[in-house]
Coordinates of C-alpha atoms in Angstrom, one line a residue:
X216 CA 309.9 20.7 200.3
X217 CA 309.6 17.2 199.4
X218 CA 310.3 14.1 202.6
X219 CA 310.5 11.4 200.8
X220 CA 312.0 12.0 197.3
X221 CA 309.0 9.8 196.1
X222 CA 305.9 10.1 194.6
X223 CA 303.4 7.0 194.8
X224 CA 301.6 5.2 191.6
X225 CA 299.7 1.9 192.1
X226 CA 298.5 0.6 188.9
X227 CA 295.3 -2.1 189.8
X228 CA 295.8 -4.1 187.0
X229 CA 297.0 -7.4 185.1
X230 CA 301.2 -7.3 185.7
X231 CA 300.8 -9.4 181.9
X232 CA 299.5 -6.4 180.5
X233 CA 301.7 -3.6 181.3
X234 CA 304.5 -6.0 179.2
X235 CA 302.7 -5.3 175.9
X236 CA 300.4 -1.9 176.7
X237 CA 302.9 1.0 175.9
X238 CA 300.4 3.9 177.5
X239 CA 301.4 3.5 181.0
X240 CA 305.2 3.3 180.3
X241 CA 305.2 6.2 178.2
X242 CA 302.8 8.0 181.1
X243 CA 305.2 7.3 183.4
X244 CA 308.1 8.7 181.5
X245 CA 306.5 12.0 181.4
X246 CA 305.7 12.1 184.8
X247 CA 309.5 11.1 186.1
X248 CA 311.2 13.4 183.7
X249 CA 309.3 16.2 185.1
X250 CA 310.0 14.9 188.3
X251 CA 313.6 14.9 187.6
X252 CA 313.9 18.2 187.8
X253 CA 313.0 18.4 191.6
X254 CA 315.1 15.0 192.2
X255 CA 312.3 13.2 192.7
X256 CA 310.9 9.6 191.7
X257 CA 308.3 7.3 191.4
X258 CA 307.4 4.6 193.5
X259 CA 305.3 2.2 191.4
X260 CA 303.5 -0.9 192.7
X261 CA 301.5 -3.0 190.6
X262 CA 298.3 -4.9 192.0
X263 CA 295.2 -6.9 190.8
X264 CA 292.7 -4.8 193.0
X265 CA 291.7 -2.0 194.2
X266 CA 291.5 -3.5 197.7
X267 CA 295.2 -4.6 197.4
X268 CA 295.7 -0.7 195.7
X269 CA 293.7 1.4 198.8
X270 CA 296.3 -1.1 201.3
X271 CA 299.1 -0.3 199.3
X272 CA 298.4 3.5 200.2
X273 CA 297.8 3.0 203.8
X274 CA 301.0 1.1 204.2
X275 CA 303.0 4.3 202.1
X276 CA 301.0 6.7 204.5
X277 CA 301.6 4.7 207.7
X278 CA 305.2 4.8 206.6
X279 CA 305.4 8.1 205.3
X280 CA 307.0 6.5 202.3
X281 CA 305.7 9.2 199.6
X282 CA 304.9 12.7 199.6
X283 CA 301.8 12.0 197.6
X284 CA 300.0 10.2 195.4
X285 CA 298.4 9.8 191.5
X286 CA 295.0 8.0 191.1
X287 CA 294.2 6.4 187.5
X288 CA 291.6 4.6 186.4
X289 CA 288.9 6.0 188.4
X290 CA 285.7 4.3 188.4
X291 CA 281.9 4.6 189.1
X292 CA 281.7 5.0 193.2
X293 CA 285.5 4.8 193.7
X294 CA 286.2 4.7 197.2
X295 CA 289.9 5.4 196.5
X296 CA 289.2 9.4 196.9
X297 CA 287.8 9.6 200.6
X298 CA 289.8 6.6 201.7
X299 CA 293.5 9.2 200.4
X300 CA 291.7 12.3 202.2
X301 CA 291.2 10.6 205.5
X302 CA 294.9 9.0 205.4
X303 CA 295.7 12.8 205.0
X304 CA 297.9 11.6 201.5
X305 CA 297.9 14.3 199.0
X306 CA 296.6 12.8 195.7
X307 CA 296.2 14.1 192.0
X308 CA 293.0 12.3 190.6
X309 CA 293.6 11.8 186.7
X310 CA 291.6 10.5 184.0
X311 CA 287.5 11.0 184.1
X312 CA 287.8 13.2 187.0
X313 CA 283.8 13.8 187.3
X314 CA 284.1 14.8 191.8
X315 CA 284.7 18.2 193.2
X316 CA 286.6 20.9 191.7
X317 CA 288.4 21.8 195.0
X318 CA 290.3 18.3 194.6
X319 CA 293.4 18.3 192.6
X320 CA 292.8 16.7 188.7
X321 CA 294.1 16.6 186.0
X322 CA 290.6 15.8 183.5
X323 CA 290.6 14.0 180.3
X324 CA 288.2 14.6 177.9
X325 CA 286.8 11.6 176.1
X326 CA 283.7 12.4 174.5
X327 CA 284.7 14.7 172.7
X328 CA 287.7 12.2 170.5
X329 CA 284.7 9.5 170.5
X330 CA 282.6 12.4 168.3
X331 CA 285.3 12.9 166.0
X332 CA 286.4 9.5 165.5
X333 CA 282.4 8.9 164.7
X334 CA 282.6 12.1 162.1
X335 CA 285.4 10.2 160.5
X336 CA 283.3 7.2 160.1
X337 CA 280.1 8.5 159.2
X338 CA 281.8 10.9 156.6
X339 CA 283.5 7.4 155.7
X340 CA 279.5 5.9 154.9
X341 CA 279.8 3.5 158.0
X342 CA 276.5 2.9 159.5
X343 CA 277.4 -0.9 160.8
X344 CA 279.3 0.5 163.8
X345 CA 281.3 -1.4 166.4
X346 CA 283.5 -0.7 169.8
X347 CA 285.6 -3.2 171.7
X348 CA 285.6 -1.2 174.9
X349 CA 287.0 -1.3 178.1
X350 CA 286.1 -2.1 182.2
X351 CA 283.0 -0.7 181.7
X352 CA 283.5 0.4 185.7
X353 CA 286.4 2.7 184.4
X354 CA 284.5 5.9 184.2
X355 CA 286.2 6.8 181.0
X356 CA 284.9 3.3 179.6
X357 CA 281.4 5.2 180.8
X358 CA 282.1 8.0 179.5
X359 CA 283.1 7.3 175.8
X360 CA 279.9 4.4 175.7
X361 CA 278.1 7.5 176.5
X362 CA 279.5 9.6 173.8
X363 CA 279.2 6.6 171.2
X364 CA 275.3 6.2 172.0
X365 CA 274.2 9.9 171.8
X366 CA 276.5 10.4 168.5
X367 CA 274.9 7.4 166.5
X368 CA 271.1 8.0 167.7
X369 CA 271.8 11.4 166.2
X370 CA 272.3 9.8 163.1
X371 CA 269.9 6.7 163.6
X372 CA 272.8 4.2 164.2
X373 CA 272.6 1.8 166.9
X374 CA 276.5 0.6 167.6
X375 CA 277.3 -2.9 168.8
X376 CA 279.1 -3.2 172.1
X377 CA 281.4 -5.6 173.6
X378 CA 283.6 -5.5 176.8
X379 CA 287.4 -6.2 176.9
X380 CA 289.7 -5.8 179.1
X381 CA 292.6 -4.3 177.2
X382 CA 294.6 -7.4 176.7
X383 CA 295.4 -8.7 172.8
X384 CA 292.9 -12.2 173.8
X385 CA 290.2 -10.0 174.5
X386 CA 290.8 -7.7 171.3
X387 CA 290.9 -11.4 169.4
X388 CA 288.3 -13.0 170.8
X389 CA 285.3 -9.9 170.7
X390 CA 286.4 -9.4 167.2
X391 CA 285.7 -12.8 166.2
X392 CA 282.4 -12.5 167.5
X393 CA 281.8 -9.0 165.5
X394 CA 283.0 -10.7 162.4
X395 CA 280.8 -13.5 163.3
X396 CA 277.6 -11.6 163.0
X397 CA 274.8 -11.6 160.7
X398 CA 275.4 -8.6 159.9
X399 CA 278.9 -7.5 160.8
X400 CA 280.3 -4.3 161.5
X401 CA 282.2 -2.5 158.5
X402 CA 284.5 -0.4 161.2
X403 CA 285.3 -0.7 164.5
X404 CA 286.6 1.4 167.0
X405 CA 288.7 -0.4 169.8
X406 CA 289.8 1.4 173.8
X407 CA 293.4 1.0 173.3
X408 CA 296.0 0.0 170.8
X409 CA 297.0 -4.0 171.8
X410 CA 293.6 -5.0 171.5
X411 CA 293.1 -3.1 167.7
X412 CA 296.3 -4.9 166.7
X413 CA 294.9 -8.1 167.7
X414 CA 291.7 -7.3 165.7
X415 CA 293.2 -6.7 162.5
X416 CA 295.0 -10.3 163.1
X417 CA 291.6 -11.8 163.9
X418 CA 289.8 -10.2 160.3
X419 CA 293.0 -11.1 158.6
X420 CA 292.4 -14.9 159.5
X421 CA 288.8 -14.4 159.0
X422 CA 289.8 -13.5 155.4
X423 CA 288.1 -9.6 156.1
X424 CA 290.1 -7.2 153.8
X425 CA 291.1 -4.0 156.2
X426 CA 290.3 -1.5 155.0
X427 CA 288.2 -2.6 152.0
X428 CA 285.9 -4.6 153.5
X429 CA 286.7 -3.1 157.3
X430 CA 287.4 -0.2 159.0
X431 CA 289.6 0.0 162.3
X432 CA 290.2 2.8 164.8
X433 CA 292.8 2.1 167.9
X434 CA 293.0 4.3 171.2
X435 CA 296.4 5.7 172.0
X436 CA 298.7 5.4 169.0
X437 CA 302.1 3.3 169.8
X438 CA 304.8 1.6 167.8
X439 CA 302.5 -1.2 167.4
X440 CA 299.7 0.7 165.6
X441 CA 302.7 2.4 163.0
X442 CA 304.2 -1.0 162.6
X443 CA 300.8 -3.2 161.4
X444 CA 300.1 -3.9 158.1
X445 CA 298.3 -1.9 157.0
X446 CA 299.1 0.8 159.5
X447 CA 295.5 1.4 161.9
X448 CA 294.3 4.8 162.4
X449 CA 294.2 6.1 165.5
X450 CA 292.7 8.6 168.0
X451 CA 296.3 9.3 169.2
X452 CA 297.3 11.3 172.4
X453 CA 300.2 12.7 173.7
X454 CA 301.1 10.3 176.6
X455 CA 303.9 11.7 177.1
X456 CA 302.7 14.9 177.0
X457 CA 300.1 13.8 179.6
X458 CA 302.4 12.6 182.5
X459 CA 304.7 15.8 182.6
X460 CA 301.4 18.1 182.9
X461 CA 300.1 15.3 185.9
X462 CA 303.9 15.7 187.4
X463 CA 303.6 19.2 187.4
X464 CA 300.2 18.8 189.5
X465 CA 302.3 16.8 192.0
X466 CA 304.5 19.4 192.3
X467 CA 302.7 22.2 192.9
X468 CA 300.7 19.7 195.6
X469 CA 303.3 18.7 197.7
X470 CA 304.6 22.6 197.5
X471 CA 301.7 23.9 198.8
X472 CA 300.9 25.8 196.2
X473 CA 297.3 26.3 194.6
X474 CA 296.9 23.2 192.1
X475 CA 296.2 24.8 188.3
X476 CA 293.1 22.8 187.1
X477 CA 295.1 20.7 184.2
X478 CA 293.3 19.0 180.9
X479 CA 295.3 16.3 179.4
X480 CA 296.3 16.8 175.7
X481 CA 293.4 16.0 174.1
X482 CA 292.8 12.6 172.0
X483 CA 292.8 13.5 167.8
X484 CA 292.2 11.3 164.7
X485 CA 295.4 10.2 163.0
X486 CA 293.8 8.4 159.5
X487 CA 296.3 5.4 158.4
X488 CA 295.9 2.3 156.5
X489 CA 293.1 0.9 158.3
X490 CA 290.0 3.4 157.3
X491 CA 288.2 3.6 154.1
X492 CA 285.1 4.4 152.7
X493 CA 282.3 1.6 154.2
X494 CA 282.2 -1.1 151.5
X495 CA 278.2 -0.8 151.1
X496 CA 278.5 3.2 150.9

């Protein structure tokens, strides 16, 4: 039986971005309507670091202010794990769960969208192949570059990186540089949605033709992606989808139950507007 009526989320990241990224809102939907059956909420708290995140949680568990806790955005050597089990906070990791399997998780699979968005693309002709990613701590970020580099060598490929940080400057900024290359990519594949969007503004300026003379592939379809013109393509994911099956995580947690080992849904190729055969194919 739940104490509090509250479950916690601290999200270590820019406040500006969580205005104009849809994922999270749409993740959290899912997870309080699921929630909502139990009468329970979410607690959210927003900070810049993890430092100010793992304080956050000793301040709830001093307080006794949740029943328990969801961790996102894991990344390489995360402290956040050990630092919840010896406050004695139940936690549900989520994401690139790569620790133990006796610690409730619900996993996402990322390498295997990052193989079928490069199918899509080499079936397309593309060989000039770039990806706007992003923290490359996340270990999703790790996981997908990972993905990314075995899939091209396969096919004798060597993809261009460059690091963002999710927000639309950085998705304008690295693609000017792309499209400022000798040879410039003919698609690129971007880590989330606001940062494609701002792409296809950059090549637009640039005088780059999407999709004639460019290919584009967003992460997490939104409103945004369907509203562009032309439309991007996207390795879409039911976000939605996501947060009820983390919610019901939660809930068997702070019941006591056994915790079902959860996938989220997995990511798939929607094709749009913004992919077309590579215009040296």
């Amino acid at each position: 039986m739940s104490r509090t009526e509250a479950i916690g989320l601290v999200l270590a990241r820019p406040a500006r971005l969580l205005g104009v990224e849809p994922f999270f809102m749409e993740f959290i939907a899912g997870i309080e309507e699921k929630l909502a059956e139990r009468g329970l909420s979410v607690l959210l708290h927003v900070v810049a670091t993890h430092d100010e995140e793992i304080a956050t949680h000793r301040r709830w568990a001093e307080r006794g202010l949740v029943d328990a806790v969801v961790v996102v955005n894991l990344t390489g050597g995360d402290r956040r794990p050990a630092v919840l089990a010896g406050l004695g906070l139940p936690a549900v990791m989520v994401g690139a769960w790569d620790g133990g399997p006796d610690t409730p998780a619900v996993i996402t699979d990322n390498a295997a969208p990052v193989r079928e968005a490069l199918d899509v693309l080499f079936g397309l002709g593309h060989r000039r192949i770039a990806r706007v990613t992003g923290p490359a701590e996340l270990v999703h970020t790790r996981a997908r570059t990972a993905a990314l580099r075995e899939g091209c060598a396969a096919v004798g490929v060597e993809p261009v990186l460059v690091e963002g940080d999710y927000s639309a400057e950085a998705g304008a900024e690295l693609t000017a540089q792309l499209l400022r290359r000798p040879e410039r990519p003919t698609a690129v594949l971007y880590d989330n949605d606001v940062m494609a969007v701002a792409g296809l503004g950059v090549a637009k300026e640039h005088g780059v033709r999407v999709p004639e003379d460019l290919s584009l592939i967003a992460w997490d379809d939104s409103t945004l992606c369907r509203l562009a013109s032309p439309a991007l393509s996207t390795m879409s994911v039911d976000v939605h989808r996501f947060g009820v099956l983390v919610a019901a995580s939660v809930l068997e947690l702070i019941d006591g139950r056994p915790v079902v080992r959860r996938w989220s849904p997995p990511a798939r190729f929607t094709a749009r507007g913004s992919t077309a055969t590579a215009p040296d194919a």
